[in-house]
C-alpha positions as a LaTeX table, in Angstrom:
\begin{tabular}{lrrr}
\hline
Residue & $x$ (\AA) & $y$ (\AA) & $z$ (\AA) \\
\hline
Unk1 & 71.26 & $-19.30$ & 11.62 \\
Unk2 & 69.28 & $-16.33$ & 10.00 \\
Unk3 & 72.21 & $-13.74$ & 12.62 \\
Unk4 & 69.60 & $-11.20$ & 12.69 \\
Unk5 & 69.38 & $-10.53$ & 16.54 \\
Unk6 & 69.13 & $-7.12$ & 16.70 \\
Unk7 & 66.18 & $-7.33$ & 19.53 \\
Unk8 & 67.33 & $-9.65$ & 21.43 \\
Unk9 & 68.79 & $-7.28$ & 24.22 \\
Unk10 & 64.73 & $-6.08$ & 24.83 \\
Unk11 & 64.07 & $-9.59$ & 24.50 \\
Unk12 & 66.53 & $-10.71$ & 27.92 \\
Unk13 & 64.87 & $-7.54$ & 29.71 \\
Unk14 & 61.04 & $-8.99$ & 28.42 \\
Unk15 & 62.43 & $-12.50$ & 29.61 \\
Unk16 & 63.97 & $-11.13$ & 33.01 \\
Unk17 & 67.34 & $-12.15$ & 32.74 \\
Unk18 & 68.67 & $-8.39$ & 32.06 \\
Unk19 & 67.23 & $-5.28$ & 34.52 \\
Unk20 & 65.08 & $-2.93$ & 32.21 \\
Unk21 & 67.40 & $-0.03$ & 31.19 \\
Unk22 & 70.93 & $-2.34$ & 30.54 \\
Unk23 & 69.47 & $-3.03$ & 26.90 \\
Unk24 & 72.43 & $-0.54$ & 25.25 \\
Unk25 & 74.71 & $-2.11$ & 27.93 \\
Unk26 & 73.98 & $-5.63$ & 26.84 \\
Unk27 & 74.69 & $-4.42$ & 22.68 \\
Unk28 & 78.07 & $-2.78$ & 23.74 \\
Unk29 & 78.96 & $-5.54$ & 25.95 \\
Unk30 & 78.75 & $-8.09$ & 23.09 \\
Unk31 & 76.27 & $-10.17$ & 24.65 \\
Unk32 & 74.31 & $-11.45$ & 21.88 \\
Unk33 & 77.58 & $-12.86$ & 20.10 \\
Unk34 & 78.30 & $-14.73$ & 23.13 \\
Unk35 & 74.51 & $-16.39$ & 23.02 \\
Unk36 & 74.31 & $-17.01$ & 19.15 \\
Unk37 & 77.87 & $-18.39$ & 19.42 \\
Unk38 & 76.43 & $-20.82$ & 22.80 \\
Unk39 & 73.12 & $-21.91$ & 20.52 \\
Unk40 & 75.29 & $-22.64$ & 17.09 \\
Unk41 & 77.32 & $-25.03$ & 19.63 \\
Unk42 & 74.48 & $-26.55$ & 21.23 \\
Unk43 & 72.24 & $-26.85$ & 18.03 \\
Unk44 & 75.10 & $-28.91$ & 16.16 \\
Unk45 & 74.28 & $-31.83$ & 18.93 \\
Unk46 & 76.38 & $-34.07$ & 21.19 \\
Unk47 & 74.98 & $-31.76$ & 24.07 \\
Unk48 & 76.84 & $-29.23$ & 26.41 \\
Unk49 & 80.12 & $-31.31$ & 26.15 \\
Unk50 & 80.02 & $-29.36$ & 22.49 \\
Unk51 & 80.36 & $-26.07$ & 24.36 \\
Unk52 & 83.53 & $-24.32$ & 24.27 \\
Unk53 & 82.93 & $-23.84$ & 27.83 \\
Unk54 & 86.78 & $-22.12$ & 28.65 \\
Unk55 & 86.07 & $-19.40$ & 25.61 \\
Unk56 & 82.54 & $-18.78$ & 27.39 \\
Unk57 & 83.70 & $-18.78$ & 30.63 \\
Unk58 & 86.79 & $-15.98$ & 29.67 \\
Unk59 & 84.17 & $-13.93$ & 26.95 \\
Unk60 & 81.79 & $-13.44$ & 30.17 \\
Unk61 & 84.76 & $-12.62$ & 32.56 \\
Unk62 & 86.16 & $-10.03$ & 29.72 \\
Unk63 & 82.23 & $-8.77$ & 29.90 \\
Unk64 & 81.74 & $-8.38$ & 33.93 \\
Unk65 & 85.41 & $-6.88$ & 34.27 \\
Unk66 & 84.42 & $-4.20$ & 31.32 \\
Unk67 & 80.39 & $-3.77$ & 32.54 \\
Unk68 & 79.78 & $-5.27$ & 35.82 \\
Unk69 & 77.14 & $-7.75$ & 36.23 \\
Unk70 & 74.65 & $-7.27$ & 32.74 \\
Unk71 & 72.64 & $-10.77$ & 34.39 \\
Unk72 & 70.32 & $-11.83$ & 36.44 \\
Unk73 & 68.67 & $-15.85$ & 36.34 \\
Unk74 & 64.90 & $-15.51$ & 36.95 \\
Unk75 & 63.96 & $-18.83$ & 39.13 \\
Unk76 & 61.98 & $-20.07$ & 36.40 \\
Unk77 & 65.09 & $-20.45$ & 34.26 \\
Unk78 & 66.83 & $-22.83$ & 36.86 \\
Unk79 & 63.92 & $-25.15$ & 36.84 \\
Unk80 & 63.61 & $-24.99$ & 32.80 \\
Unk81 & 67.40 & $-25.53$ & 32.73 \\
Unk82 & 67.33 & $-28.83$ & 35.27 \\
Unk83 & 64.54 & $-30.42$ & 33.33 \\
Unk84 & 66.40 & $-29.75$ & 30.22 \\
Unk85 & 69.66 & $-30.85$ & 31.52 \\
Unk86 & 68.05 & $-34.46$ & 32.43 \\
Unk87 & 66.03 & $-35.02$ & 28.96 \\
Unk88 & 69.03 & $-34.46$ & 26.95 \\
Unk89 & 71.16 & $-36.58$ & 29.19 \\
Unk90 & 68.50 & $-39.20$ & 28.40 \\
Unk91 & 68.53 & $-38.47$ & 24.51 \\
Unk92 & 72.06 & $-38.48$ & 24.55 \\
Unk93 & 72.64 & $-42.01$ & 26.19 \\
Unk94 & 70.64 & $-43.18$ & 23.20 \\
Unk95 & 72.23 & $-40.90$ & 20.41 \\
Unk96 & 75.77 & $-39.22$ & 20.81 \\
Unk97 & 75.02 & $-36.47$ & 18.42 \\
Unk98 & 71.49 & $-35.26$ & 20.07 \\
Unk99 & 70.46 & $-32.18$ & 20.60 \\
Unk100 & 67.32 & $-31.02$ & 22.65 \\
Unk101 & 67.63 & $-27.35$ & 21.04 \\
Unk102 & 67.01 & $-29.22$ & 17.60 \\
Unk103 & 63.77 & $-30.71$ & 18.93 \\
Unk104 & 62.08 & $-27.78$ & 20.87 \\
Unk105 & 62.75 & $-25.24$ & 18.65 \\
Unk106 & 59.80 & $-25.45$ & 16.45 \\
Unk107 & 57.66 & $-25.86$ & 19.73 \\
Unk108 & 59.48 & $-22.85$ & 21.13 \\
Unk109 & 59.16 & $-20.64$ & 17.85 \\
Unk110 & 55.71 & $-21.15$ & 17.28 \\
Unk111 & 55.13 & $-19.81$ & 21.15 \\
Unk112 & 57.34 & $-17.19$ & 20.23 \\
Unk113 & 55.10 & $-16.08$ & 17.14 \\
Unk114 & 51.94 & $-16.31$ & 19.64 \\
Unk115 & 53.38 & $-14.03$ & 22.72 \\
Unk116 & 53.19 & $-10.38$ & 22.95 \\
Unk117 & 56.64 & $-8.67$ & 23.25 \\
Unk118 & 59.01 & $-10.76$ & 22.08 \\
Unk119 & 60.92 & $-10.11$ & 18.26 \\
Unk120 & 61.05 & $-11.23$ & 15.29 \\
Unk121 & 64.51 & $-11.78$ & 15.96 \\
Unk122 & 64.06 & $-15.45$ & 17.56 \\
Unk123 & 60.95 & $-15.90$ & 15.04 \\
Unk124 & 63.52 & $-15.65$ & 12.25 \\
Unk125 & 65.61 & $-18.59$ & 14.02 \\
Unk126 & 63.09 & $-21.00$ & 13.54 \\
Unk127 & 64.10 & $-22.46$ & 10.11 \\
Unk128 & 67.81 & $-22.05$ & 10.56 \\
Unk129 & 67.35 & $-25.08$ & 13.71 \\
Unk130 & 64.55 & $-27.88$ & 12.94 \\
Unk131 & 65.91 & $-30.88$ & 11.47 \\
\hline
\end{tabular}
């Protein structure tokens, strides 16, 4: 992973998961860390049973306690998440180690090159994930 995220805080305010104005918040809070540590452990495969899900659970406690609550989901997330959820259930019955970050990230980067807004921080991901 290229680590080179420094616009990624504008980028949760452009996506709507952070409230325009909490972008210095979300640096100081250690935000990004906590979601380039969650996409190392999800692009390495075997699915969300790879999470360290007791380290991300305390690292976003430790965060609220110290800033107060940095997100919001936007409703288009949940439904993105669910379908997610289901197709890498269904790659994962047929392959332990799969993981659907490894196959939509080149779909997702190349959208990423194409829409207004967004940094060259997650364009810079894009070799560091495809197979």
């Amino acid at each position: 992973v290229s680590e080179n995220y420094d616009a990624i805080p504008t980028d949760l305010v452009a996506l709507g998961f952070v409230p325009p104005g909490k972008e210095r918040l979300i640096e100081e809070a250690g935000v990004v860390s906590v979601l380039s540590s969650v996409l190392r452990q999800l692009s390495g495969g075997g699915g969300a049973a790879k999470i360290n899900v007791d380290q991300l659970i305390s690292e976003l406690q430790d965060m609220t306690s110290s800033y107060g609550n940095l997100f919001q989901i936007p409703p288009y997330f949940a439904y993105i998440l669910r379908s997610f959820t289901v197709l890498e259930g269904i790659g994962l019955a047929n392959d332990p180690d799969y993981a659907i970050v490894q196959e939509c990230y080149p779909t997702l980067a190349q959208r990423l090159f194409v829409v207004r807004g967004f940094s060259a921080a997650f364009m810079k991901m894009q070799g560091s994930c495809a197979t």
